[in-house]
mmCIF file of C-alpha atoms in Angstrom:
data_model
loop_
_atom_site.group_PDB
_atom_site.id
_atom_site.type_symbol
_atom_site.label_atom_id
_atom_site.label_comp_id
_atom_site.label_asym_id
_atom_site.label_seq_id
_atom_site.Cartn_x
_atom_site.Cartn_y
_atom_site.Cartn_z
ATOM 1 C CA UNK A 1 -2.287 -14.567 -17.564
ATOM 2 C CA UNK A 2 0.472 -13.174 -19.792
ATOM 3 C CA UNK A 3 3.576 -11.463 -18.438
ATOM 4 C CA UNK A 4 5.242 -8.530 -20.163
ATOM 5 C CA UNK A 5 8.884 -8.177 -19.080
ATOM 6 C CA UNK A 6 10.302 -4.643 -19.036
ATOM 7 C CA UNK A 7 13.995 -3.866 -19.560
ATOM 8 C CA UNK A 8 14.002 -1.126 -16.935
ATOM 9 C CA UNK A 9 11.748 0.389 -14.288
ATOM 10 C CA UNK A 10 9.230 2.864 -15.732
ATOM 11 C CA UNK A 11 9.847 6.610 -15.600
ATOM 12 C CA UNK A 12 7.160 8.096 -13.335
ATOM 13 C CA UNK A 13 6.597 11.566 -14.823
ATOM 14 C CA UNK A 14 4.960 10.464 -18.118
ATOM 15 C CA UNK A 15 2.780 8.030 -16.129
ATOM 16 C CA UNK A 16 1.571 10.870 -13.911
ATOM 17 C CA UNK A 17 0.603 12.845 -17.020
ATOM 18 C CA UNK A 18 -1.287 9.804 -18.274
ATOM 19 C CA UNK A 19 -3.049 9.469 -14.896
ATOM 20 C CA UNK A 20 -4.022 13.162 -14.870
ATOM 21 C CA UNK A 21 -5.594 12.951 -18.321
ATOM 22 C CA UNK A 22 -7.769 9.902 -17.691
ATOM 23 C CA UNK A 23 -10.909 10.762 -15.731
ATOM 24 C CA UNK A 24 -13.532 8.307 -17.062
ATOM 25 C CA UNK A 25 -14.362 4.651 -16.410
ATOM 26 C CA UNK A 26 -13.880 2.907 -19.773
ATOM 27 C CA UNK A 27 -14.884 -0.688 -19.024
ATOM 28 C CA UNK A 28 -15.621 -3.311 -16.398
ATOM 29 C CA UNK A 29 -13.045 -6.050 -16.987
ATOM 30 C CA UNK A 30 -9.407 -6.153 -15.886
ATOM 31 C CA UNK A 31 -6.585 -6.796 -18.375
ATOM 32 C CA UNK A 32 -5.241 -10.366 -18.307
ATOM 33 C CA UNK A 33 -1.600 -9.402 -18.171
ATOM 34 C CA UNK A 34 1.050 -8.509 -15.675
ATOM 35 C CA UNK A 35 4.261 -6.497 -15.792
ATOM 36 C CA UNK A 36 7.581 -7.618 -14.390
ATOM 37 C CA UNK A 37 11.103 -6.317 -14.228
ATOM 38 C CA UNK A 38 14.448 -7.194 -12.659
ATOM 39 C CA UNK A 39 15.690 -4.542 -10.265
ATOM 40 C CA UNK A 40 18.311 -4.047 -7.607
ATOM 41 C CA UNK A 41 17.883 -2.673 -4.127
ATOM 42 C CA UNK A 42 19.595 0.692 -3.612
ATOM 43 C CA UNK A 43 20.941 1.007 -0.020
ATOM 44 C CA UNK A 44 20.709 4.821 0.051
ATOM 45 C CA UNK A 45 17.066 4.711 -1.087
ATOM 46 C CA UNK A 46 16.342 2.152 1.650
ATOM 47 C CA UNK A 47 18.061 4.400 4.231
ATOM 48 C CA UNK A 48 15.920 7.399 3.181
ATOM 49 C CA UNK A 49 12.777 5.253 3.415
ATOM 50 C CA UNK A 50 13.754 4.007 6.899
ATOM 51 C CA UNK A 51 14.151 7.581 8.098
ATOM 52 C CA UNK A 52 10.733 8.752 6.832
ATOM 53 C CA UNK A 53 8.914 5.670 8.164
ATOM 54 C CA UNK A 54 10.699 5.331 11.510
ATOM 55 C CA UNK A 55 12.490 2.011 10.901
ATOM 56 C CA UNK A 56 15.721 1.426 12.828
ATOM 57 C CA UNK A 57 18.890 0.456 10.975
ATOM 58 C CA UNK A 58 18.950 -3.281 10.327
ATOM 59 C CA UNK A 59 20.424 -5.831 7.901
ATOM 60 C CA UNK A 60 16.776 -6.680 7.032
ATOM 61 C CA UNK A 61 14.774 -4.660 4.533
ATOM 62 C CA UNK A 62 11.718 -3.000 6.118
ATOM 63 C CA UNK A 63 8.714 -5.319 5.732
ATOM 64 C CA UNK A 64 6.876 -2.778 3.548
ATOM 65 C CA UNK A 65 9.846 -1.737 1.365
ATOM 66 C CA UNK A 66 9.108 -4.010 -1.631
ATOM 67 C CA UNK A 67 6.043 -1.800 -2.270
ATOM 68 C CA UNK A 68 8.514 0.969 -3.142
ATOM 69 C CA UNK A 69 10.320 -1.254 -5.661
ATOM 70 C CA UNK A 70 6.987 -2.120 -7.286
ATOM 71 C CA UNK A 71 5.476 1.364 -7.407
ATOM 72 C CA UNK A 72 6.542 2.266 -10.966
ATOM 73 C CA UNK A 73 5.252 -1.056 -12.318
ATOM 74 C CA UNK A 74 1.948 -0.559 -10.492
ATOM 75 C CA UNK A 75 1.634 2.946 -11.926
ATOM 76 C CA UNK A 76 2.318 1.683 -15.453
ATOM 77 C CA UNK A 77 -0.253 -1.104 -15.045
ATOM 78 C CA UNK A 78 -2.944 1.246 -13.694
ATOM 79 C CA UNK A 79 -2.412 3.968 -16.331
ATOM 80 C CA UNK A 80 -2.281 1.622 -19.342
ATOM 81 C CA UNK A 81 -4.985 2.349 -21.932
ATOM 82 C CA UNK A 82 -6.359 -1.183 -21.423
ATOM 83 C CA UNK A 83 -6.958 -0.504 -17.723
ATOM 84 C CA UNK A 84 -10.645 0.398 -17.261
ATOM 85 C CA UNK A 85 -10.512 2.706 -14.229
ATOM 86 C CA UNK A 86 -8.916 6.142 -13.742
ATOM 87 C CA UNK A 87 -6.042 6.065 -11.265
ATOM 88 C CA UNK A 88 -6.944 9.388 -9.623
ATOM 89 C CA UNK A 89 -9.853 8.719 -7.298
ATOM 90 C CA UNK A 90 -9.010 5.065 -6.538
ATOM 91 C CA UNK A 91 -9.240 4.416 -2.781
ATOM 92 C CA UNK A 92 -6.856 2.022 -1.022
ATOM 93 C CA UNK A 93 -9.063 -0.064 1.303
ATOM 94 C CA UNK A 94 -6.807 -2.842 2.487
ATOM 95 C CA UNK A 95 -3.246 -4.145 2.251
ATOM 96 C CA UNK A 96 -1.882 -7.588 3.021
ATOM 97 C CA UNK A 97 1.780 -8.568 2.822
ATOM 98 C CA UNK A 98 3.310 -12.036 3.129
ATOM 99 C CA UNK A 99 6.995 -12.372 4.008
ATOM 100 C CA UNK A 100 8.023 -15.892 3.026
ATOM 101 C CA UNK A 101 11.720 -15.667 3.931
ATOM 102 C CA UNK A 102 13.789 -13.112 5.875
ATOM 103 C CA UNK A 103 14.418 -9.917 3.868
ATOM 104 C CA UNK A 104 18.149 -9.847 4.659
ATOM 105 C CA UNK A 105 20.905 -9.450 2.067
ATOM 106 C CA UNK A 106 18.382 -8.696 -0.689
ATOM 107 C CA UNK A 107 20.150 -7.474 -3.843
ATOM 108 C CA UNK A 108 18.788 -8.301 -7.290
ATOM 109 C CA UNK A 109 15.136 -9.331 -7.429
ATOM 110 C CA UNK A 110 12.379 -9.863 -9.971
ATOM 111 C CA UNK A 111 9.269 -7.792 -9.220
ATOM 112 C CA UNK A 112 5.924 -8.550 -10.866
ATOM 113 C CA UNK A 113 2.515 -6.850 -10.617
ATOM 114 C CA UNK A 114 -0.944 -7.671 -11.918
ATOM 115 C CA UNK A 115 -4.585 -6.888 -11.102
ATOM 116 C CA UNK A 116 -7.322 -9.437 -10.454
ATOM 117 C CA UNK A 117 -10.375 -10.254 -8.341
ATOM 118 C CA UNK A 118 -12.777 -7.588 -9.646
ATOM 119 C CA UNK A 119 -15.764 -7.658 -7.275
ATOM 120 C CA UNK A 120 -18.930 -5.631 -6.603
ATOM 121 C CA UNK A 121 -18.878 -3.223 -3.648
ATOM 122 C CA UNK A 122 -21.708 -1.084 -2.191
ATOM 123 C CA UNK A 123 -19.909 2.041 -3.502
ATOM 124 C CA UNK A 124 -18.690 0.643 -6.846
ATOM 125 C CA UNK A 125 -16.194 -2.158 -7.450
ATOM 126 C CA UNK A 126 -12.996 -3.406 -5.835
ATOM 127 C CA UNK A 127 -9.976 -5.137 -7.320
ATOM 128 C CA UNK A 128 -6.630 -6.335 -5.974
ATOM 129 C CA UNK A 129 -3.214 -5.207 -7.167
ATOM 130 C CA UNK A 130 -0.944 -8.201 -6.560
ATOM 131 C CA UNK A 131 2.824 -7.723 -6.207
ATOM 132 C CA UNK A 132 5.292 -10.621 -6.145
ATOM 133 C CA UNK A 133 9.017 -10.357 -5.387
ATOM 134 C CA UNK A 134 11.319 -13.284 -6.226
ATOM 135 C CA UNK A 135 15.021 -13.824 -5.757
ATOM 136 C CA UNK A 136 17.297 -16.654 -6.914
ATOM 137 C CA UNK A 137 15.622 -19.033 -4.431
ATOM 138 C CA UNK A 138 12.032 -18.278 -5.505
ATOM 139 C CA UNK A 139 9.143 -16.378 -3.929
ATOM 140 C CA UNK A 140 10.409 -14.000 -1.231
ATOM 141 C CA UNK A 141 7.554 -11.533 -0.588
ATOM 142 C CA UNK A 142 4.087 -10.828 -1.946
ATOM 143 C CA UNK A 143 1.291 -8.352 -1.359
ATOM 144 C CA UNK A 144 -2.326 -7.630 -2.231
ATOM 145 C CA UNK A 145 -3.652 -4.067 -2.201
ATOM 146 C CA UNK A 146 -7.440 -3.866 -2.412
ATOM 147 C CA UNK A 147 -8.574 -0.771 -4.325
ATOM 148 C CA UNK A 148 -12.056 0.740 -4.639
ATOM 149 C CA UNK A 149 -13.260 2.471 -7.800
ATOM 150 C CA UNK A 150 -16.465 4.387 -7.163
ATOM 151 C CA UNK A 151 -19.239 4.430 -9.711
ATOM 152 C CA UNK A 152 -18.519 1.068 -11.376
ATOM 153 C CA UNK A 153 -21.648 -1.074 -11.887
ATOM 154 C CA UNK A 154 -21.094 -4.839 -11.620
ATOM 155 C CA UNK A 155 -23.580 -7.698 -11.428
ATOM 156 C CA UNK A 156 -23.732 -9.673 -8.184
ATOM 157 C CA UNK A 157 -23.816 -9.114 -4.447
ATOM 158 C CA UNK A 158 -21.068 -7.334 -2.551
ATOM 159 C CA UNK A 159 -19.285 -9.683 -0.157
ATOM 160 C CA UNK A 160 -18.731 -8.558 3.442
ATOM 161 C CA UNK A 161 -14.955 -8.606 3.589
ATOM 162 C CA UNK A 162 -14.195 -6.507 6.666
ATOM 163 C CA UNK A 163 -11.196 -7.473 8.752
ATOM 164 C CA UNK A 164 -12.071 -9.243 12.009
ATOM 165 C CA UNK A 165 -9.612 -8.830 14.869
ATOM 166 C CA UNK A 166 -9.790 -10.471 18.265
ATOM 167 C CA UNK A 167 -8.191 -9.986 21.639
ATOM 168 C CA UNK A 168 -7.657 -7.112 24.043
ATOM 169 C CA UNK A 169 -5.535 -4.276 22.721
ATOM 170 C CA UNK A 170 -3.457 -1.943 24.901
ATOM 171 C CA UNK A 171 -1.581 1.217 23.975
ATOM 172 C CA UNK A 172 1.920 0.429 22.722
ATOM 173 C CA UNK A 173 3.034 3.894 21.601
ATOM 174 C CA UNK A 174 1.877 7.092 19.904
ATOM 175 C CA UNK A 175 3.386 9.451 17.363
ATOM 176 C CA UNK A 176 2.662 12.639 15.471
ATOM 177 C CA UNK A 177 1.898 12.580 11.759
ATOM 178 C CA UNK A 178 3.361 15.992 10.788
ATOM 179 C CA UNK A 179 1.977 18.368 8.150
ATOM 180 C CA UNK A 180 4.760 17.555 5.659
ATOM 181 C CA UNK A 181 4.804 13.751 6.004
ATOM 182 C CA UNK A 182 2.846 13.267 2.772
ATOM 183 C CA UNK A 183 5.464 15.227 0.823
ATOM 184 C CA UNK A 184 8.346 13.460 2.585
ATOM 185 C CA UNK A 185 6.835 10.023 1.932
ATOM 186 C CA UNK A 186 6.171 10.989 -1.701
ATOM 187 C CA UNK A 187 9.886 11.717 -2.161
ATOM 188 C CA UNK A 188 10.933 8.232 -0.983
ATOM 189 C CA UNK A 189 8.032 6.297 -2.555
ATOM 190 C CA UNK A 190 7.279 8.140 -5.790
ATOM 191 C CA UNK A 191 3.600 8.381 -4.781
ATOM 192 C CA UNK A 192 2.729 12.046 -5.421
ATOM 193 C CA UNK A 193 -1.066 11.660 -5.196
ATOM 194 C CA UNK A 194 -2.350 15.243 -4.637
ATOM 195 C CA UNK A 195 -4.522 14.218 -1.646
ATOM 196 C CA UNK A 196 -1.326 13.632 0.375
ATOM 197 C CA UNK A 197 0.713 16.711 -0.517
ATOM 198 C CA UNK A 198 -1.015 19.833 0.837
ATOM 199 C CA UNK A 199 -4.396 21.163 1.960
ATOM 200 C CA UNK A 200 -5.009 23.063 -1.328
ATOM 201 C CA UNK A 201 -4.275 19.999 -3.523
ATOM 202 C CA UNK A 202 -6.287 17.725 -1.194
ATOM 203 C CA UNK A 203 -9.280 20.105 -1.411
ATOM 204 C CA UNK A 204 -9.393 19.552 -5.195
ATOM 205 C CA UNK A 205 -10.379 15.946 -4.389
ATOM 206 C CA UNK A 206 -12.849 16.725 -1.605
ATOM 207 C CA UNK A 207 -10.563 16.412 1.446
ATOM 208 C CA UNK A 208 -10.457 19.379 3.876
ATOM 209 C CA UNK A 209 -6.792 18.670 4.706
ATOM 210 C CA UNK A 210 -4.008 16.549 3.274
ATOM 211 C CA UNK A 211 -4.114 12.944 4.496
ATOM 212 C CA UNK A 212 -1.278 10.529 5.234
ATOM 213 C CA UNK A 213 -0.546 7.746 2.749
ATOM 214 C CA UNK A 214 -2.108 4.471 3.906
ATOM 215 C CA UNK A 215 1.182 2.674 3.274
ATOM 216 C CA UNK A 216 3.053 5.252 5.398
ATOM 217 C CA UNK A 217 0.601 4.504 8.248
ATOM 218 C CA UNK A 218 1.256 0.792 7.802
ATOM 219 C CA UNK A 219 5.033 1.220 7.544
ATOM 220 C CA UNK A 220 5.196 3.522 10.573
ATOM 221 C CA UNK A 221 3.133 0.981 12.526
ATOM 222 C CA UNK A 222 5.367 -1.950 11.535
ATOM 223 C CA UNK A 223 8.433 0.125 12.478
ATOM 224 C CA UNK A 224 6.918 0.560 15.958
ATOM 225 C CA UNK A 225 6.107 -3.167 16.158
ATOM 226 C CA UNK A 226 9.423 -4.328 14.642
ATOM 227 C CA UNK A 227 10.839 -6.070 17.697
ATOM 228 C CA UNK A 228 7.507 -7.814 18.372
ATOM 229 C CA UNK A 229 7.086 -9.431 14.914
ATOM 230 C CA UNK A 230 8.722 -12.512 13.364
ATOM 231 C CA UNK A 231 11.144 -11.756 10.498
ATOM 232 C CA UNK A 232 9.571 -14.295 8.122
ATOM 233 C CA UNK A 233 6.680 -16.718 7.624
ATOM 234 C CA UNK A 234 4.326 -13.880 8.515
ATOM 235 C CA UNK A 235 1.226 -12.394 6.909
ATOM 236 C CA UNK A 236 0.319 -8.823 7.946
ATOM 237 C CA UNK A 237 -3.153 -7.674 6.913
ATOM 238 C CA UNK A 238 -4.510 -4.159 7.517
ATOM 239 C CA UNK A 239 -7.728 -2.388 6.633
ATOM 240 C CA UNK A 240 -7.644 1.386 6.165
ATOM 241 C CA UNK A 241 -10.615 2.996 7.896
ATOM 242 C CA UNK A 242 -10.784 6.795 8.355
ATOM 243 C CA UNK A 243 -7.861 8.748 6.856
ATOM 244 C CA UNK A 244 -5.206 10.334 9.080
ATOM 245 C CA UNK A 245 -5.556 14.090 8.488
ATOM 246 C CA UNK A 246 -2.328 16.060 8.616
ATOM 247 C CA UNK A 247 -1.135 17.097 11.110
ATOM 248 C CA UNK A 248 -2.455 14.846 13.869
ATOM 249 C CA UNK A 249 -1.428 12.480 16.643
ATOM 250 C CA UNK A 250 -2.188 8.757 16.419
ATOM 251 C CA UNK A 251 -2.160 5.995 19.024
ATOM 252 C CA UNK A 252 -1.037 2.442 18.255
ATOM 253 C CA UNK A 253 -2.954 -0.211 20.185
ATOM 254 C CA UNK A 254 -1.646 -3.768 20.030
ATOM 255 C CA UNK A 255 -2.206 -7.204 21.513
ATOM 256 C CA UNK A 256 0.548 -9.291 23.049
ATOM 257 C CA UNK A 257 3.404 -9.929 20.641
ATOM 258 C CA UNK A 258 4.252 -13.258 19.111
ATOM 259 C CA UNK A 259 3.567 -15.267 15.978
ATOM 260 C CA UNK A 260 0.076 -13.763 15.763
ATOM 261 C CA UNK A 261 -1.604 -10.661 17.098
ATOM 262 C CA UNK A 262 -3.771 -7.647 16.345
ATOM 263 C CA UNK A 263 -3.333 -3.895 16.051
ATOM 264 C CA UNK A 264 -5.405 -0.757 15.813
ATOM 265 C CA UNK A 265 -4.345 2.776 14.903
ATOM 266 C CA UNK A 266 -6.561 5.363 16.577
ATOM 267 C CA UNK A 267 -6.860 9.125 16.517
ATOM 268 C CA UNK A 268 -8.513 11.791 18.649
ATOM 269 C CA UNK A 269 -12.009 10.931 19.892
ATOM 270 C CA UNK A 270 -11.407 7.193 19.345
ATOM 271 C CA UNK A 271 -11.513 7.572 15.553
ATOM 272 C CA UNK A 272 -10.383 4.304 13.909
ATOM 273 C CA UNK A 273 -7.705 4.874 11.265
ATOM 274 C CA UNK A 274 -6.483 1.321 10.677
ATOM 275 C CA UNK A 275 -7.226 -2.192 11.900
ATOM 276 C CA UNK A 276 -4.820 -5.049 11.428
ATOM 277 C CA UNK A 277 -3.638 -8.498 12.370
ATOM 278 C CA UNK A 278 -0.622 -10.704 11.788
ATOM 279 C CA UNK A 279 -0.272 -14.478 11.756
ATOM 280 C CA UNK A 280 1.897 -17.237 10.288
ATOM 281 C CA UNK A 281 1.362 -17.779 6.543
ATOM 282 C CA UNK A 282 -1.318 -20.423 6.121
#
């Protein structure tokens, strides 16, 4: 794979225009290149993110924050003319992060993104967006976001890749996902996907109401679990099930804390919004 190094983080507005204009699937192979850029962590941006996602003040970056650093690079990768799938309409199925070392005192980092692992799926095809964050000592944090593009035809059988969780889960806490949380999260993350912003914009894409960002659900969950999770050498894997419609109340179920465990985010009538587990990095 070839890396293209950018001098600065991409400007989001032109990329959103590019995303809005591309509506067709144009191929069935992923580009063999990644994008990377050096960037610095802005304390006021981190503070705004903490507030929206429910993280307490801490010398450690929130476990999900590197996604925010990488968002512009991901958007540039996914809207490039060599990328075969339209960005609007992609569905985020799963997200796994690996924290190799504690995220304390993080200043200047190198962030890289690429796409790989194109695979058949009963509804189309999936691929992973991989994000890697390195500091002066090497690999600090990495993530895989599994995305679904409907309507892609690939040869081969779809693998059953559902997340298996074990153990008895009990209610840890519950919170309200307010009507405006999609807009508030968009302001701190840059992710202005119309399905998250309002009922009228969500209806354009077939949703009766706006839905919460999957990564807000994950961040809000990790904020609630913060004192139960190790600060490093941890892999946190979640599968997004049914979307959280806004507004609504959700219930976080969790197993006993420690180096490994399981979680479930539920809504009214036992609807499953998110399943997850954490464990030491293999």
